[in-house]
Amino acid sequence: MTSLHWFRSDLRIADNTALWHACRDASTSGGSVVGVYTICPDQWAEHDMAPVKVDLILRTLRELSTDLAELNIPLRILKLPRYADVPASLVSLCRELGARSLYLNKEYELNEVRRDERVAEAIAGQEISFHAFDDQTVVPPGSLRTGEGRWYTVFTPFKKSWIKLLEADGIPEVLPAPKKQAPLDPRAIFDPIPTLVANFDTWPRPELWPAGEKAAISRLSHFIELSINAYKDQRDIPSIDGTSTLSHHLSIGSISPRQCLHAALEANKGKLDGSDKSSAGGAKHWISELVWREFYRHLMVSFPRLSMARAFKPETELLKWRDDPASLNAWQEGRTGLPIVDAAMRSLLHTGWMHNRLRMVVAMYLTKDLLIDWRHGERHFMRHLVDGDLAQNNGGWQWSASTGTDAAPYFRIFNPISQSRKFDSDGTFIRRWVPELAELDNDDIHDPSGLPALLRSTLNYPEPIVDRAIVKDRVLAAFQAIRR
Ligand SMILES: Cc1cc2nc3c(=O)[nH]c(=O)nc-3n(C[C@H](O)[C@H](O)[C@H](O)COP(=O)(O)OP(=O)(O)OC[C@H]3O[C@@H](n4cnc5c(N)ncnc54)[C@H](O)[C@@H]3O)c2cc1C
């Protein structure tokens, strides 16, 4: 009997919970496994998926298809405009293959949950069994509750509870790649992987983002070997390769969070937390970032409105954001006249990625300095990020805009120039992305607006689009208006 494994954001064979179960069940019953991936260009465009992410998915599928073939598992590709088309197509693929069971790892975004419910209904009508697994996180989202049985809405108690659970129950093991399946029927079909998807431009710099499971594991090993111990000190410096840059692999599942956690634990003497004084203090901080990822997924499951472009704090829906398309455009293109913001925004357009410290700086700048609705920033990020991920992107934006849970308080506003002096002190990052300013000294480069007008006119660099002197009062007034 054949089983179908539906790949989605789990594009790997090692430590893939549903695939492992599908193969084990097939081996014990003398059956076989076929993989399937659904490409939905209209839906993906509606979800603002970035061309760089689509390109990464296609290249990862190519690697995956080769690895699966070695296990005698063919990969089929279904091209369907929208999620609504998926249930009927999966049912007909099951019929074509004679498949009696469907395996998948759960996705937690609202449209994906609804799609999967429709699929479960459609296949139940055909007497095909449905097997769904929690795989995207170490602790299943939504499974931790406070002592009063409520959802966690604050990070620190969530993290404590996350650690307590794992210390009590043990850390989930990393599952091996499935065993080689029985030889294939010579008529088995291996679908070619497309090189382009309708609605999405070609991404011109694929070499920036090596694809596939092997590339992900190699990047993890490199980080653990060379950078994790210094992570605490280096993670905020955008000119240094001090973070793991695994977020794109985590977002499409070419690596699992359990693989990351086990590697970090090895570097942290087996401890989930631990003293800062230990030489491996960096690993503790890195584990904490993995927990932030789990926290934002947990919030998305607990509060479905987060998948619907709604603020976590409902009262902030009343905030009077400014309608200022020219400033929004200048922010998107890196022409705000604020060097660290422009450098960060240009790096996003060129590479499809942005350093975490800079994501916070530019998000604060858009929502506080410009007082522009966080949803514009969230959408722009999704349209350009290789690691675009609804839960984390929404979490990061609502944190910066002070509309989220456990967010930055509205009255604590980053000063982007101080951030620039602190985290890019010698201007290395700015010089790289804003070459117009490369000749300025280490002081002026953070704020050229203070230079004499004649010198400024030779720089070919815009004047600041907002006067920082008015920013704080304007934001405070806007937030205080909704408090009233
Ligand atoms: C406004 C804003 C938008 C963001 N949008 C996204 C997004 O779309 N996709 C995305 O993966 N991350 C997003 N982040 C979180 C973070 O910036 C990235 O995960 C991180 O920069 C990725 O780099 P890294 O893999 O080197 O991270 P590391 O520092 O090596 O951290 C390891 C992993 O932990 C997770 N992580 C790290 N920092 C955070 C964080 N602050 N919140 C949640 N998880 C974290 C990521 O999965 C990351 O890969 C956003 C943050 C902000 C402030």
Coordinates of C-alpha atoms and ligand atoms in Angstrom, one line a residue:
M1 CA 0.0 0.0 0.0
T2 CA 1.2 3.5 -0.8
S3 CA 1.4 6.5 1.6
L4 CA 1.8 10.1 0.5
H5 CA 4.0 12.5 2.5
W6 CA 3.0 16.1 1.7
F7 CA 6.1 18.4 2.1
R8 CA 5.5 22.0 3.0
S9 CA 7.8 23.9 5.4
D10 CA 9.7 20.7 6.2
L11 CA 12.0 20.4 3.2
R12 CA 14.4 17.8 4.6
I13 CA 14.7 14.1 5.1
A14 CA 16.5 14.0 8.5
D15 CA 14.5 14.7 11.6
N16 CA 11.3 15.0 9.6
T17 CA 8.7 13.7 12.0
A18 CA 5.9 12.9 9.5
L19 CA 8.2 11.5 6.8
W20 CA 9.9 9.3 9.4
H21 CA 6.5 7.9 10.5
A22 CA 5.3 7.5 6.9
C23 CA 8.4 5.5 6.0
R24 CA 8.3 3.4 9.2
D25 CA 4.6 2.5 8.7
A26 CA 5.2 1.7 5.1
S27 CA 8.2 -0.6 5.9
T28 CA 6.2 -2.5 8.5
S29 CA 3.3 -3.0 6.2
G30 CA 5.4 -3.7 3.0
G31 CA 4.2 -0.5 1.4
S32 CA 5.9 2.4 -0.3
V33 CA 6.1 6.2 0.2
V34 CA 5.7 9.0 -2.4
G35 CA 6.4 12.7 -1.6
V36 CA 4.4 15.6 -3.0
Y37 CA 4.9 19.4 -2.9
T38 CA 2.3 21.9 -3.9
I39 CA 3.3 25.1 -5.6
C40 CA 0.5 27.8 -5.3
P41 CA 1.6 30.9 -7.2
D42 CA -1.5 33.0 -6.6
Q43 CA -1.7 32.2 -2.9
W44 CA 2.0 32.8 -2.5
A45 CA 1.7 36.2 -4.1
E46 CA -1.2 37.0 -1.9
H47 CA 0.9 36.1 1.1
D48 CA 3.6 38.5 -0.2
M49 CA 6.2 35.7 -0.6
A50 CA 9.6 37.2 -1.8
P51 CA 11.1 36.0 -5.1
V52 CA 14.3 35.3 -3.2
K53 CA 12.4 32.8 -0.9
V54 CA 10.6 31.2 -3.9
D55 CA 14.0 30.7 -5.5
L56 CA 15.4 29.2 -2.3
I57 CA 12.4 26.8 -2.2
L58 CA 12.9 25.6 -5.8
R59 CA 16.6 25.0 -5.3
T60 CA 15.9 23.2 -2.0
L61 CA 13.3 21.0 -3.8
R62 CA 15.9 20.0 -6.3
E63 CA 18.3 18.8 -3.6
L64 CA 15.4 17.2 -1.7
S65 CA 14.2 15.3 -4.8
T66 CA 17.8 13.9 -5.4
D67 CA 18.1 12.8 -1.7
L68 CA 14.6 11.2 -1.8
A69 CA 15.4 9.3 -4.9
E70 CA 18.3 7.7 -3.1
L71 CA 15.7 6.4 -0.6
N72 CA 13.4 5.2 -3.4
I73 CA 10.9 7.9 -2.7
P74 CA 9.7 9.8 -5.8
L75 CA 8.8 13.5 -5.4
R76 CA 5.7 14.7 -7.2
I77 CA 5.0 18.4 -7.8
L78 CA 1.4 19.8 -8.1
K79 CA 1.1 23.3 -9.5
L80 CA -2.2 24.8 -8.4
P81 CA -3.1 28.5 -8.3
R82 CA -4.5 28.6 -4.7
Y83 CA -4.9 26.6 -1.5
A84 CA -8.6 26.1 -2.4
D85 CA -7.4 23.9 -5.3
V86 CA -5.3 21.6 -3.1
P87 CA -7.9 19.2 -1.6
A88 CA -9.3 17.9 -4.9
S89 CA -5.8 17.6 -6.4
L90 CA -4.4 15.7 -3.5
V91 CA -7.4 13.3 -3.6
S92 CA -6.8 12.7 -7.3
L93 CA -3.1 12.1 -6.7
C94 CA -4.0 9.6 -4.0
R95 CA -6.3 7.9 -6.5
E96 CA -3.6 7.8 -9.2
L97 CA -1.1 6.3 -6.7
G98 CA -3.6 4.1 -4.9
A99 CA -2.4 5.8 -1.7
R100 CA -4.4 5.0 1.5
S101 CA -2.8 7.4 3.9
L102 CA -1.6 11.0 3.9
Y103 CA 1.2 12.2 6.2
L104 CA 2.1 15.9 7.0
N105 CA 3.8 18.1 9.5
K106 CA 1.4 20.8 10.7
E107 CA 1.6 24.5 9.6
Y108 CA 0.1 27.0 12.0
E109 CA -0.8 30.1 10.0
L110 CA -4.6 30.5 9.7
N111 CA -4.9 30.0 5.9
E112 CA -2.7 27.0 6.1
V113 CA -4.8 25.6 9.0
R114 CA -8.0 26.1 7.0
R115 CA -6.5 24.5 3.9
D116 CA -5.4 21.5 5.9
E117 CA -8.9 21.1 7.5
R118 CA -10.4 21.1 3.9
V119 CA -7.8 18.5 2.9
A120 CA -8.6 16.3 5.9
E121 CA -12.3 16.5 5.1
A122 CA -11.7 15.6 1.4
I123 CA -9.6 12.6 2.1
A124 CA -11.8 11.3 4.9
G125 CA -14.6 11.0 2.3
Q126 CA -12.3 8.7 0.3
E127 CA -11.3 6.6 3.3
I128 CA -7.7 7.8 3.2
S129 CA -6.2 8.1 6.7
F130 CA -4.8 11.5 7.8
H131 CA -1.7 11.7 10.0
A132 CA -0.6 15.2 11.2
F133 CA 2.4 15.8 13.4
D134 CA 3.9 18.8 15.3
D135 CA 7.4 19.2 14.0
Q136 CA 8.1 22.9 13.4
T137 CA 9.1 23.6 17.0
V138 CA 10.7 21.8 19.9
V139 CA 7.6 22.2 22.1
P140 CA 4.3 22.0 20.2
P141 CA 2.9 25.6 19.9
G142 CA 0.0 26.2 22.2
S143 CA 0.9 23.3 24.5
L144 CA 2.3 25.5 27.3
R145 CA -0.2 27.2 29.7
T146 CA 0.2 29.4 32.7
G147 CA -0.6 28.1 36.2
E148 CA -4.2 29.5 35.7
G149 CA -4.5 27.6 32.4
R150 CA -4.1 30.8 30.2
W151 CA -2.0 31.3 27.1
Y152 CA 1.4 32.8 27.8
T153 CA 1.7 36.3 26.5
V154 CA 5.0 37.3 28.0
F155 CA 8.3 35.8 26.9
T156 CA 10.2 35.3 30.1
P157 CA 7.6 33.1 31.9
F158 CA 7.1 31.3 28.6
K159 CA 10.8 30.5 28.4
K160 CA 10.9 29.4 32.0
S161 CA 8.0 27.0 31.4
W162 CA 9.6 25.8 28.1
I163 CA 12.8 25.0 29.9
K164 CA 10.9 23.3 32.8
L165 CA 9.0 21.1 30.5
L166 CA 12.1 20.0 28.6
E167 CA 14.0 19.4 31.8
A168 CA 11.2 17.2 33.1
D169 CA 10.3 15.3 29.9
G170 CA 13.7 15.3 28.2
I171 CA 14.7 17.0 24.9
P172 CA 13.1 15.4 21.9
E173 CA 15.6 13.3 20.0
V174 CA 16.7 14.1 16.5
L175 CA 15.1 11.5 14.2
P176 CA 17.4 9.9 11.6
A177 CA 16.7 10.0 7.9
P178 CA 14.3 7.2 6.9
K179 CA 15.6 3.9 5.8
K180 CA 15.8 3.1 2.1
Q181 CA 12.4 2.0 0.8
A182 CA 11.6 -1.1 -1.3
P183 CA 12.8 -0.8 -4.9
L184 CA 10.5 1.4 -7.0
D185 CA 8.1 0.3 -9.7
P186 CA 9.9 1.3 -12.9
R187 CA 6.8 3.3 -13.9
A188 CA 7.2 5.6 -10.8
I189 CA 7.1 9.3 -11.8
F190 CA 9.7 11.8 -10.7
D191 CA 8.4 15.3 -11.5
P192 CA 10.9 17.9 -12.8
I193 CA 11.3 20.8 -10.4
P194 CA 10.5 24.1 -12.1
T195 CA 13.1 26.8 -12.3
L196 CA 10.5 29.6 -12.1
V197 CA 7.1 30.2 -10.6
A198 CA 4.4 32.4 -12.3
N199 CA 4.1 35.8 -10.5
F200 CA 7.7 35.7 -9.2
D201 CA 10.8 37.3 -10.8
T202 CA 14.0 35.3 -11.1
W203 CA 16.3 36.0 -8.1
P204 CA 19.6 37.2 -9.5
R205 CA 22.0 36.2 -6.6
P206 CA 21.2 32.5 -5.7
E207 CA 24.9 32.1 -4.6
L208 CA 24.1 34.1 -1.5
W209 CA 21.8 31.4 -0.1
P210 CA 23.2 27.9 -0.5
A211 CA 20.1 25.6 -0.6
G212 CA 19.3 22.3 1.0
E213 CA 19.8 20.2 4.0
K214 CA 23.5 19.6 3.6
A215 CA 24.1 23.4 3.2
A216 CA 22.1 24.0 6.4
I217 CA 23.9 21.4 8.5
S218 CA 27.3 22.7 7.2
R219 CA 26.2 26.3 8.2
L220 CA 25.2 25.1 11.6
S221 CA 28.5 23.3 12.2
H222 CA 30.4 26.4 11.0
F223 CA 28.5 28.6 13.5
I224 CA 28.9 26.2 16.4
E225 CA 32.6 25.8 15.8
L226 CA 33.5 29.4 15.1
S227 CA 30.9 31.8 16.4
I228 CA 28.5 30.5 19.1
N229 CA 30.8 31.2 22.1
A230 CA 31.2 34.8 21.0
Y231 CA 27.5 35.1 20.1
K232 CA 26.6 37.2 23.1
D233 CA 29.1 39.9 22.2
Q234 CA 28.9 39.8 18.5
R235 CA 25.3 39.2 17.7
D236 CA 24.5 42.9 17.6
I237 CA 27.2 44.0 15.3
P238 CA 25.9 44.0 11.7
S239 CA 29.3 44.2 10.0
I240 CA 30.4 40.9 11.6
D241 CA 29.3 37.4 10.6
G242 CA 28.4 36.8 14.3
T243 CA 24.9 35.1 14.0
S244 CA 24.0 31.8 12.5
T245 CA 22.2 33.0 9.4
L246 CA 20.0 29.9 9.6
S247 CA 16.7 31.7 9.6
H248 CA 16.0 30.9 5.9
H249 CA 16.7 27.2 6.5
L250 CA 14.5 27.2 9.5
S251 CA 11.7 29.0 7.7
I252 CA 11.4 26.4 4.9
G253 CA 12.5 23.5 7.1
S254 CA 15.8 22.5 5.5
I255 CA 17.0 22.3 9.1
S256 CA 14.9 21.5 12.2
P257 CA 14.8 23.4 15.5
R258 CA 15.7 20.2 17.3
Q259 CA 18.9 19.8 15.2
C260 CA 19.8 23.4 16.2
L261 CA 19.0 22.9 19.8
H262 CA 21.0 19.7 20.2
A263 CA 24.0 21.3 18.5
A264 CA 23.7 24.3 20.9
L265 CA 23.3 22.0 23.9
E266 CA 26.6 20.3 23.0
A267 CA 28.2 23.7 23.0
N268 CA 26.5 24.7 26.3
K269 CA 27.7 21.6 28.4
G270 CA 24.2 20.1 28.0
K271 CA 22.4 23.0 29.7
L272 CA 19.3 24.7 28.3
D273 CA 20.1 27.8 30.4
G274 CA 23.2 28.3 32.5
S275 CA 25.6 30.9 33.9
D276 CA 26.8 33.8 31.9
K277 CA 30.2 33.3 33.5
S278 CA 30.7 30.0 31.7
S279 CA 32.9 30.2 28.6
A280 CA 29.9 28.9 26.6
G281 CA 27.6 31.8 27.6
G282 CA 27.0 32.5 23.9
A283 CA 25.2 29.2 23.5
K284 CA 22.7 30.1 26.2
H285 CA 21.9 33.4 24.4
W286 CA 21.5 31.6 21.1
I287 CA 19.1 29.0 22.7
S288 CA 17.1 32.0 23.9
E289 CA 16.7 33.2 20.3
L290 CA 15.4 29.8 19.3
V291 CA 12.9 30.1 22.2
W292 CA 11.7 33.5 20.8
R293 CA 11.0 31.7 17.6
E294 CA 8.9 29.2 19.5
F295 CA 7.2 32.0 21.5
Y296 CA 6.0 33.7 18.3
R297 CA 4.7 30.5 16.9
H298 CA 2.9 29.8 20.2
L299 CA 1.3 33.3 20.0
M300 CA 0.1 32.8 16.5
V301 CA -1.6 29.6 17.4
S302 CA -3.1 31.1 20.6
F303 CA -4.2 34.3 19.0
P304 CA -5.4 33.7 15.4
R305 CA -6.0 37.4 14.8
L306 CA -2.2 37.7 14.4
S307 CA -2.5 35.9 11.1
M308 CA -5.1 38.5 10.0
A309 CA -3.0 41.6 10.1
R310 CA -4.6 42.6 13.4
A311 CA -2.7 44.1 16.4
F312 CA -2.2 42.0 19.4
K313 CA -3.3 45.0 21.6
P314 CA -6.8 45.8 20.1
E315 CA -6.8 49.3 21.4
T316 CA -3.8 50.2 19.2
E317 CA -6.1 49.7 16.2
L318 CA -7.3 53.2 17.0
L319 CA -3.8 54.7 16.5
K320 CA -3.7 57.5 14.0
W321 CA -0.8 56.4 11.8
R322 CA 0.4 58.9 9.2
D323 CA -0.5 58.5 5.5
D324 CA 2.8 59.5 3.9
P325 CA 3.6 57.5 0.7
A326 CA 6.7 59.6 -0.1
S327 CA 8.4 58.8 3.2
L328 CA 7.3 55.2 3.0
N329 CA 8.9 55.0 -0.4
A330 CA 12.1 56.7 0.8
W331 CA 12.3 54.1 3.7
Q332 CA 11.7 51.2 1.3
E333 CA 14.5 52.4 -1.1
G334 CA 17.0 53.4 1.5
R335 CA 16.8 57.2 0.9
T336 CA 15.7 58.6 4.3
G337 CA 18.9 60.6 4.9
L338 CA 19.6 58.5 8.0
P339 CA 22.7 56.4 7.1
I340 CA 22.2 53.3 9.3
V341 CA 18.5 53.0 8.2
D342 CA 19.5 53.5 4.5
A343 CA 22.3 51.0 4.8
A344 CA 20.0 48.4 6.3
M345 CA 17.2 48.9 3.8
R346 CA 19.6 48.7 0.9
S347 CA 21.2 45.6 2.3
L348 CA 17.7 44.0 2.4
L349 CA 17.0 44.8 -1.3
H350 CA 20.3 43.5 -2.4
T351 CA 20.7 40.4 -0.3
G352 CA 17.1 39.4 0.8
W353 CA 18.2 39.4 4.4
M354 CA 18.8 41.9 7.2
H355 CA 20.6 41.7 10.5
N356 CA 18.3 41.4 13.6
R357 CA 19.6 44.6 15.3
L358 CA 18.9 46.5 12.0
R359 CA 15.5 45.0 11.7
M360 CA 14.6 46.5 15.0
V361 CA 16.2 49.9 14.1
V362 CA 14.4 50.3 10.8
A363 CA 11.1 49.0 12.2
M364 CA 11.3 51.5 15.1
Y365 CA 12.2 54.2 12.6
L366 CA 9.2 53.5 10.4
T367 CA 6.7 53.2 13.2
K368 CA 8.0 55.8 15.6
D369 CA 10.1 58.3 13.7
L370 CA 7.8 58.3 10.7
L371 CA 4.6 57.1 12.5
I372 CA 3.7 54.9 9.6
D373 CA 1.6 51.8 10.2
W374 CA 3.7 48.7 11.0
R375 CA 1.6 46.7 8.5
H376 CA 3.4 48.5 5.6
G377 CA 6.7 47.5 7.0
E378 CA 5.6 44.0 7.7
R379 CA 4.5 43.6 4.1
H380 CA 7.7 45.1 2.6
F381 CA 9.8 42.7 4.7
M382 CA 7.8 39.7 3.6
R383 CA 8.2 40.8 -0.1
H384 CA 11.9 40.9 0.2
L385 CA 13.1 38.5 3.0
V386 CA 14.6 35.1 2.2
D387 CA 13.5 34.0 5.7
G388 CA 10.1 35.8 5.5
D389 CA 8.0 34.0 8.2
L390 CA 4.5 35.2 9.3
A391 CA 4.9 34.5 13.0
Q392 CA 8.4 36.0 13.5
N393 CA 7.9 38.9 11.1
N394 CA 4.6 39.8 12.7
G395 CA 6.1 39.4 16.2
G396 CA 9.1 41.6 15.3
W397 CA 7.0 44.3 13.8
Q398 CA 4.4 44.4 16.6
W399 CA 7.3 44.4 19.1
S400 CA 8.8 47.4 17.4
A401 CA 5.5 49.3 16.9
S402 CA 4.5 48.7 20.6
T403 CA 1.2 47.1 19.4
G404 CA 2.3 43.5 20.4
T405 CA 2.4 41.6 23.5
D406 CA 5.6 42.0 25.6
A407 CA 6.6 44.7 23.1
A408 CA 8.8 47.7 23.5
P409 CA 6.9 50.3 25.5
Y410 CA 5.6 53.1 23.3
F411 CA 7.6 55.7 25.1
R412 CA 10.9 53.9 24.7
I413 CA 12.0 55.0 21.3
F414 CA 15.3 53.9 19.7
N415 CA 17.5 56.8 18.7
P416 CA 18.8 55.4 15.4
I417 CA 21.9 57.6 15.5
S418 CA 22.9 56.3 18.9
Q419 CA 22.1 52.8 17.7
S420 CA 24.4 53.4 14.8
R421 CA 27.2 54.8 16.9
K422 CA 26.9 51.9 19.3
F423 CA 26.6 48.9 16.9
D424 CA 28.5 50.2 13.8
S425 CA 30.9 52.4 15.6
D426 CA 33.5 52.7 12.9
G427 CA 30.8 52.9 10.2
T428 CA 32.0 49.7 8.4
F429 CA 28.4 48.6 7.7
I430 CA 27.3 52.0 6.5
R431 CA 30.3 52.4 4.2
R432 CA 29.5 49.1 2.6
W433 CA 25.9 50.0 1.7
V434 CA 26.0 53.8 1.4
P435 CA 29.2 54.4 -0.6
E436 CA 28.3 58.1 -1.0
L437 CA 29.4 58.5 2.6
A438 CA 32.4 56.2 2.6
E439 CA 34.9 59.1 2.9
L440 CA 33.3 60.6 6.0
D441 CA 35.1 60.1 9.4
N442 CA 33.9 57.7 12.0
D443 CA 31.9 60.4 13.7
D444 CA 30.2 62.2 10.9
I445 CA 29.2 59.0 9.0
H446 CA 26.4 58.4 11.5
D447 CA 24.8 61.8 11.1
P448 CA 26.0 63.8 8.1
S449 CA 23.1 66.3 8.6
G450 CA 25.4 68.1 11.0
L451 CA 28.0 68.9 8.4
P452 CA 28.3 72.3 6.7
A453 CA 25.7 72.8 3.9
L454 CA 28.4 73.2 1.3
L455 CA 30.0 69.9 2.2
R456 CA 26.6 68.2 2.4
S457 CA 25.8 69.4 -1.1
T458 CA 28.8 67.4 -2.5
L459 CA 27.8 64.1 -1.0
N460 CA 24.9 63.2 -3.2
Y461 CA 23.1 62.0 -0.1
P462 CA 19.5 63.0 0.9
E463 CA 18.8 65.4 3.8
P464 CA 16.9 63.6 6.6
I465 CA 13.2 63.2 5.7
V466 CA 12.1 63.8 9.3
D467 CA 13.2 66.2 11.9
R468 CA 14.1 64.1 15.0
A469 CA 13.3 66.9 17.3
I470 CA 9.5 66.4 16.7
V471 CA 9.5 62.6 16.7
K472 CA 9.1 61.9 20.4
D473 CA 6.3 64.3 21.1
R474 CA 4.4 63.2 18.0
V475 CA 4.6 59.5 19.0
L476 CA 3.7 60.2 22.6
A477 CA 0.7 62.3 21.5
A478 CA -0.5 59.5 19.2
F479 CA -0.3 56.8 21.8
Q480 CA -1.7 59.0 24.6
A481 CA -4.7 59.9 22.4
I482 CA -5.7 56.2 22.3
R483 CA -5.2 55.8 26.1
R484 CA -7.7 58.6 26.5
Ligands
LIG1 C1 10.9 43.7 12.5 C2 11.4 42.2 12.5 C3 11.1 41.4 11.6 C4 11.6 40.0 11.6 N1 11.2 39.2 10.6 C5 11.6 37.9 10.6 C6 11.2 36.9 9.6 O1 10.4 37.2 8.7 N2 11.7 35.7 9.7 C7 12.6 35.3 10.7 O2 13.0 34.1 10.6 N3 13.0 36.1 11.6 C8 12.5 37.4 11.6 N4 12.9 38.3 12.6 C9 13.8 37.8 13.7 C10 15.3 37.9 13.5 O3 15.6 39.2 13.0 C11 15.8 36.9 12.5 O4 15.3 35.6 12.9 C12 17.4 36.8 12.6 O5 17.9 38.1 12.2 C13 17.8 35.7 11.6 O6 19.2 35.7 11.6 P1 20.0 34.4 12.2 O7 19.5 33.2 11.6 O8 21.5 34.7 12.0 O9 19.7 34.5 13.7 P2 20.4 34.0 15.1 O10 20.8 35.2 15.8 O11 21.5 33.1 14.7 O12 19.3 33.2 15.8 C14 18.9 31.8 15.6 C15 17.5 31.7 15.2 O13 16.7 32.1 16.2 C16 15.5 32.7 15.7 N5 15.5 34.1 16.1 C17 16.6 35.0 16.2 N6 16.2 36.2 16.6 C18 14.9 36.1 16.7 C19 13.9 37.1 17.1 N7 14.2 38.3 17.4 N8 12.6 36.7 17.1 C20 12.2 35.5 16.7 N9 13.1 34.5 16.4 C21 14.4 34.9 16.4 C22 15.6 32.6 14.2 O14 14.9 31.5 13.7 C23 17.1 32.5 13.9 O15 17.5 31.8 12.7 C24 12.4 39.6 12.6 C25 12.8 40.5 13.6 C26 12.3 41.8 13.6 C27 12.8 42.8 14.6

